[in-house]
Amino acid sequence: MPKRASNDTPPAPGRVTVRSIAERAGVSIGAVSSVLNNHHEKRRIAADTVRRVRAAVAELGYLPNISARRLRGGNDAQNTIVLAIITSFQAPLPVINCFILALREAAAEEANNPRRASFSLVIEMFNAGKLHELPGLLTGAHFNAAIITNTTADDDRFLQDHVLPYPVVLVNRTVQDYPSVIEDPEAGAKAATILMQTDRRKLGVLYGQPLTQTTQRRVESFLRAARAAGLPPAGEIVAGGLNEEAAREAMAQFLARGTPLDGLYTVTDGLALGAYQAIKRAGKTIPGDIAVVGIGDYEISPFFDPPLSSVGVSHSELAHAAARMLLRRIGQPKRGSVRLTVPVVEHLRESTTSIG
Amino acid sequence: MPKRASNDTPPAPGRVTVRSIAERAGVSIGAVSSVLNNHHEKRRIAADTVRRVRAAVAELGYLPNISARRLRGGNDAQNTIVLAIITSFQAPLPVINCFILALREAAAEEANNPRRASFSLVIEMFNAGKLHELPGLLTGAHFNAAIITNTTADDDRFLQDHVLPYPVVLVNRTVQDYPSVIEDPEAGAKAATILMQTDRRKLGVLYGQPLTQTTQRRVESFLRAARAAGLPPAGEIVAGGLNEEAAREAMAQFLARGTPLDGLYTVTDGLALGAYQAIKRAGKTIPGDIAVVGIGDYEISPFFDPPLSSVGVSHSELAHAAARMLLRRIGQPKRGSVRLTVPVVEHLRESTTSIG
DNA sequence: GGCCTACATTGAAACGTTTTAGCAACTACC
DNA sequence: GGTAGTTGCTAAAACGTTTCAATGTAGGCC
């Protein structure tokens, strides 16, 4: 038997704890804790002991267990509600900082309440379609409440088949029995209206693969509205991705084909930006030849050239609505599944000026 | 004595716990736990008891203590390292999702290591200048390691005066004894060089208030380089804020004054976008009349019209460097304070094409 | 030698959970 | 009427900390 595995290292399984340090340094765990928290002077720990403990800490590579600390800690630390934002690695990230801000702000307001509680915000990410692999999702061991967004159809199915033991709000997804906040599904129809009001009749819609629930709704309601108005079927321009470059390519190819087009709707502002470049390089003008309507998900769309008209909902408004809804549901008896629709606002800018 | 404060509610202080539910429902805490975790069938809890427990939970508004759950939980939950991203409420948010992604990705790689540990990512926010009020900052009760960014001078002073009991990496800030990742301070000088190479001699720099350590360095090294090249003093154009609109206004006023200008450097891409609009509305062309160089912090700057040249560092590269540095320092004996400079890359695009 | 004080340390309790072993009461069977 | 099995629950241990009261040791003073 190797002498290393002698009596003082019984299981030596996983993590280095206060106990391992205490054994290594030959002191009690109380003393170790005092040193770790720099209370050694107040608690009158001998200088030499402090040195030995510090040495053991360094050798063993100690990392405190945060859960244990918080559990033990004062009322402040203990009375903590953990909120989670759950999103996929593959999602367009810019969205989630809206949620961070919204939740943090909502939590800050809430913190003034009589029953004082502090909030902790964690970000969990999963691989698209693998939501079910997220640790703590089913047990509720990791958070008290969550905002879930950017799920795929597989993930939605998983959610439908399971009931999560804590309040959840979905964003831009609807799944039976889950409360959710979604943008007005008629955004696409409003875009069609705007284009038709400036006498555009040869419409097109530009979207990227893969379609999410939201972008699909945007496309469908646009096509439906155009059809209902008796226009010829709108062209569908499909980009290979969701980024500007893919949009530029798809748009360039479409224009090269010579299909007539005088009104374009793009289901994200990023796509609009790519389309702008393709349109200008093809020698056409906006809005002279082609009017363009985006979605308003880039805050800077008023600074496009020309400024981009948009129908849509701001990320931050969605996020604030979701945050408020989530906080309201915490600790409440389970109210039914709410579905909140955030209305679409129109911003008419130069990209849809009338031809005349 | 009011009968309400009888023997079965000793302190009734703060949070509702398993114990309060047990008392209310007249069962043991073990039974309550079984019901809470839906193990009541396996554990053979009577249907009526389940009902009573559920009722008590609903009435009292129970919220589980996550720390306690994780502490108790299996090795998976227990062997968790908590990483924090600490930023101010007032900061430009888009930056931090780079950090989120970087840390999550770095953590995912790390998770394949022999000594398996899982990572949890929390976002902490403070009011600019009030970093010291952040709970857990000094005690280390909330996280095992942190990336700190967007601090003010006050915050930096606070950091300097205290030693945090866990690994920390600062981003685009330097404070004595703290490891940090910063962008190459010569970014401004490179911008000046680019402008001079296209024969621009009447230079200007556009920046917004308030200046951070980083933006200040960008301005200073630009001014220094222009002076060193023997050019007339570069104009300083100061916007009232960091957003596009403020930049547009400041730029419009500057142009209206008629001060000659043929090369502009903006310390963020957002400012460049605002400047673009002002320049075009003043009837001048880019790059014909004025060449523009930005910083490359908007991913979409290649889609500006004309595409924006930039010197600078991508947020995501900074973030990845910081994340790697932080993870390397976890559990290591304290190595000295490292300072990593992320080099600047030049992207020459149409906004700085030569006049000829 | 007895008593007081100062110093250095230990042991135990507590934080809120979950899980496991086990107890008590009842039913069923021979 | 004993034994075995089932049902429904409780008590206790454990997770890793921190804190607090208590304990022991040494030195100084009478």
CSV table of N, CA, C and O (backbone and C1' of nucleotides) in Angstrom, one decimal, chain D residues 2-27:
chain,number,residue,atom,x,y,z
D,2,DG,P,-48.7,-15.0,20.7
D,2,DG,O5',-47.4,-15.0,19.7
D,2,DG,C5',-46.9,-16.2,19.3
D,2,DG,C4',-46.8,-16.3,17.8
D,2,DG,C3',-45.8,-15.3,17.1
D,2,DG,O3',-44.7,-16.1,16.6
D,2,DG,C1',-47.9,-15.4,15.9
D,3,DT,P,-43.4,-15.3,16.3
D,3,DT,O5',-43.5,-15.1,14.7
D,3,DT,C5',-43.8,-16.3,13.9
D,3,DT,C4',-44.2,-15.8,12.5
D,3,DT,C3',-43.2,-14.7,11.9
D,3,DT,O3',-42.7,-15.2,10.7
D,3,DT,C1',-45.4,-14.0,11.6
D,4,DA,P,-41.5,-14.5,10.0
D,4,DA,O5',-42.3,-13.8,8.8
D,4,DA,C5',-43.3,-14.5,8.0
D,4,DA,C4',-44.0,-13.6,7.1
D,4,DA,C3',-43.1,-12.5,6.5
D,4,DA,O3',-43.3,-12.5,5.1
D,4,DA,C1',-45.0,-11.5,7.4
D,5,DG,P,-42.4,-11.6,4.1
D,5,DG,O5',-43.4,-10.5,3.7
D,5,DG,C5',-44.7,-10.9,3.2
D,5,DG,C4',-45.7,-9.7,3.2
D,5,DG,C3',-45.0,-8.5,2.5
D,5,DG,O3',-45.9,-8.0,1.5
D,5,DG,C1',-46.0,-7.9,4.6
D,6,DT,P,-45.5,-6.9,0.5
D,6,DT,O5',-46.3,-5.7,1.1
D,6,DT,C5',-47.8,-5.8,1.1
D,6,DT,C4',-48.4,-4.6,1.8
D,6,DT,C3',-47.9,-3.3,1.3
D,6,DT,O3',-49.1,-2.6,0.8
D,6,DT,C1',-47.8,-3.3,3.7
D,7,DT,P,-49.1,-1.3,0.0
D,7,DT,O5',-49.3,-0.2,1.2
D,7,DT,C5',-50.4,-0.4,2.1
D,7,DT,C4',-50.3,0.6,3.2
D,7,DT,C3',-50.0,2.1,2.7
D,7,DT,O3',-51.0,2.9,3.2
D,7,DT,C1',-48.7,1.5,4.6
D,8,DG,P,-51.1,4.4,2.7
D,8,DG,O5',-50.2,5.1,3.8
D,8,DG,C5',-50.8,5.3,5.1
D,8,DG,C4',-49.8,6.0,6.0
D,8,DG,C3',-49.3,7.4,5.4
D,8,DG,O3',-49.6,8.4,6.4
D,8,DG,C1',-47.5,6.0,6.2
D,9,DC,P,-49.3,9.9,6.0
D,9,DC,O5',-48.0,10.2,6.7
D,9,DC,C5',-48.0,10.2,8.1
D,9,DC,C4',-46.7,9.7,8.6
D,9,DC,C3',-45.6,10.7,8.7
D,9,DC,O3',-45.8,11.5,9.9
D,9,DC,C1',-44.8,8.5,8.4
D,10,DT,P,-44.9,12.8,10.1
D,10,DT,O5',-43.7,12.1,10.9
D,10,DT,C5',-43.9,11.3,12.0
D,10,DT,C4',-42.6,10.8,12.7
D,10,DT,C3',-41.6,11.9,12.9
D,10,DT,O3',-41.0,11.7,14.2
D,10,DT,C1',-40.6,10.3,11.5
D,11,DA,P,-40.3,12.8,15.0
D,11,DA,O5',-38.9,12.2,15.1
D,11,DA,C5',-38.7,10.8,15.3
D,11,DA,C4',-37.2,10.5,15.0
D,11,DA,C3',-36.2,11.6,15.4
D,11,DA,O3',-35.1,10.9,16.0
D,11,DA,C1',-36.0,11.0,13.1
D,12,DA,P,-33.9,11.8,16.5
D,12,DA,O5',-32.8,11.5,15.4
D,12,DA,C5',-32.7,10.2,14.9
D,12,DA,C4',-31.6,10.2,13.8
D,12,DA,C3',-30.5,11.2,14.0
D,12,DA,O3',-29.3,10.6,13.5
D,12,DA,C1',-31.5,11.7,12.0
D,13,DA,P,-27.9,11.1,14.0
D,13,DA,O5',-27.0,11.0,12.6
D,13,DA,C5',-27.3,9.9,11.7
D,13,DA,C4',-26.9,10.3,10.3
D,13,DA,C3',-25.7,11.2,10.2
D,13,DA,O3',-24.9,10.7,9.1
D,13,DA,C1',-27.5,12.2,9.1
D,14,DA,P,-23.4,11.1,9.0
D,14,DA,O5',-23.2,11.9,7.7
D,14,DA,C5',-23.9,11.5,6.5
D,14,DA,C4',-24.2,12.7,5.7
D,14,DA,C3',-23.1,13.7,5.7
D,14,DA,O3',-22.4,13.8,4.4
D,14,DA,C1',-25.2,14.7,5.8
D,15,DC,P,-20.9,14.5,4.4
D,15,DC,O5',-21.0,15.5,3.1
D,15,DC,C5',-22.1,15.4,2.1
D,15,DC,C4',-22.5,16.8,1.8
D,15,DC,C3',-21.5,17.9,2.2
D,15,DC,O3',-20.6,18.1,1.1
D,15,DC,C1',-23.8,18.6,2.6
D,16,DG,P,-19.0,18.3,1.4
D,16,DG,O5',-18.9,19.8,1.8
D,16,DG,C5',-19.1,20.8,0.9
D,16,DG,C4',-19.1,22.2,1.5
D,16,DG,C3',-17.8,22.5,2.2
D,16,DG,O3',-17.4,23.8,1.8
D,16,DG,C1',-19.6,22.8,3.7
D,17,DT,P,-16.0,24.4,2.2
D,17,DT,O5',-16.5,25.8,2.7
D,17,DT,C5',-16.8,26.0,4.1
D,17,DT,C4',-17.9,26.9,4.3
D,17,DT,C3',-17.5,27.9,5.4
D,17,DT,O3',-17.3,29.1,4.8
D,17,DT,C1',-19.5,26.7,6.0
D,18,DT,P,-16.3,30.2,5.6
D,18,DT,O5',-17.3,30.6,6.9
D,18,DT,C5',-18.4,31.3,6.6
D,18,DT,C4',-19.2,31.6,7.9
D,18,DT,C3',-18.3,32.4,8.9
D,18,DT,O3',-19.2,33.4,9.4
D,18,DT,C1',-19.1,30.4,9.9
D,19,DT,P,-18.5,34.6,10.3
D,19,DT,O5',-19.1,34.2,11.8
D,19,DT,C5',-20.5,34.0,11.9
D,19,DT,C4',-20.7,33.4,13.3
D,19,DT,C3',-20.0,34.1,14.5
D,19,DT,O3',-21.0,34.2,15.5
D,19,DT,C1',-19.6,31.8,14.5
D,20,DC,P,-20.9,35.4,16.6
D,20,DC,O5',-21.4,34.6,17.9
D,20,DC,C5',-22.1,33.4,17.8
D,20,DC,C4',-21.7,32.5,19.0
D,20,DC,C3',-21.0,33.2,20.1
D,20,DC,O3',-21.6,32.8,21.3
D,20,DC,C1',-19.7,31.4,19.4
D,21,DA,P,-21.3,33.6,22.6
D,21,DA,O5',-21.4,32.5,23.7
D,21,DA,C5',-22.2,31.3,23.4
D,21,DA,C4',-21.5,30.1,23.9
D,21,DA,C3',-20.9,30.2,25.3
D,21,DA,O3',-21.1,29.1,26.1
D,21,DA,C1',-19.2,29.6,23.8
D,22,DA,P,-20.7,28.9,27.6
D,22,DA,O5',-19.4,27.9,27.4
D,22,DA,C5',-19.6,26.8,26.6
D,22,DA,C4',-18.3,26.1,26.5
D,22,DA,C3',-17.5,26.0,27.9
D,22,DA,O3',-17.1,24.7,28.1
D,22,DA,C1',-16.1,26.9,26.1
D,23,DT,P,-16.4,24.2,29.4
D,23,DT,O5',-14.9,23.8,28.9
D,23,DT,C5',-14.8,23.2,27.7
D,23,DT,C4',-13.3,23.2,27.4
D,23,DT,C3',-12.4,23.1,28.6
D,23,DT,O3',-11.5,22.0,28.4
D,23,DT,C1',-11.7,24.9,27.2
D,24,DG,P,-10.8,21.3,29.6
D,24,DG,O5',-9.2,21.6,29.2
D,24,DG,C5',-8.8,21.3,27.9
D,24,DG,C4',-7.6,22.2,27.6
D,24,DG,C3',-6.5,22.2,28.7
D,24,DG,O3',-5.3,21.9,28.0
D,24,DG,C1',-7.1,24.4,28.1
D,25,DT,P,-4.1,21.3,28.8
D,25,DT,O5',-2.9,22.3,28.6
D,25,DT,C5',-2.7,22.9,27.3
D,25,DT,C4',-2.1,24.3,27.5
D,25,DT,C3',-1.0,24.4,28.6
D,25,DT,O3',0.2,24.7,27.9
D,25,DT,C1',-2.5,26.2,28.6
D,26,DA,P,1.6,24.4,28.7
D,26,DA,O5',2.0,25.9,28.9
D,26,DA,C5',2.0,26.8,27.8
D,26,DA,C4',2.0,28.3,28.3
D,26,DA,C3',3.0,28.6,29.4
D,26,DA,O3',3.9,29.5,28.9
D,26,DA,C1',0.9,29.5,30.0
D,27,DG,P,5.2,29.8,29.7
D,27,DG,O5',4.8,31.2,30.3
D,27,DG,C5',4.3,32.3,29.5
D,27,DG,C4',3.7,33.4,30.4
D,27,DG,C3',4.7,33.8,31.5
D,27,DG,O3',4.8,35.3,31.4
D,27,DG,C1',2.6,33.3,32.4
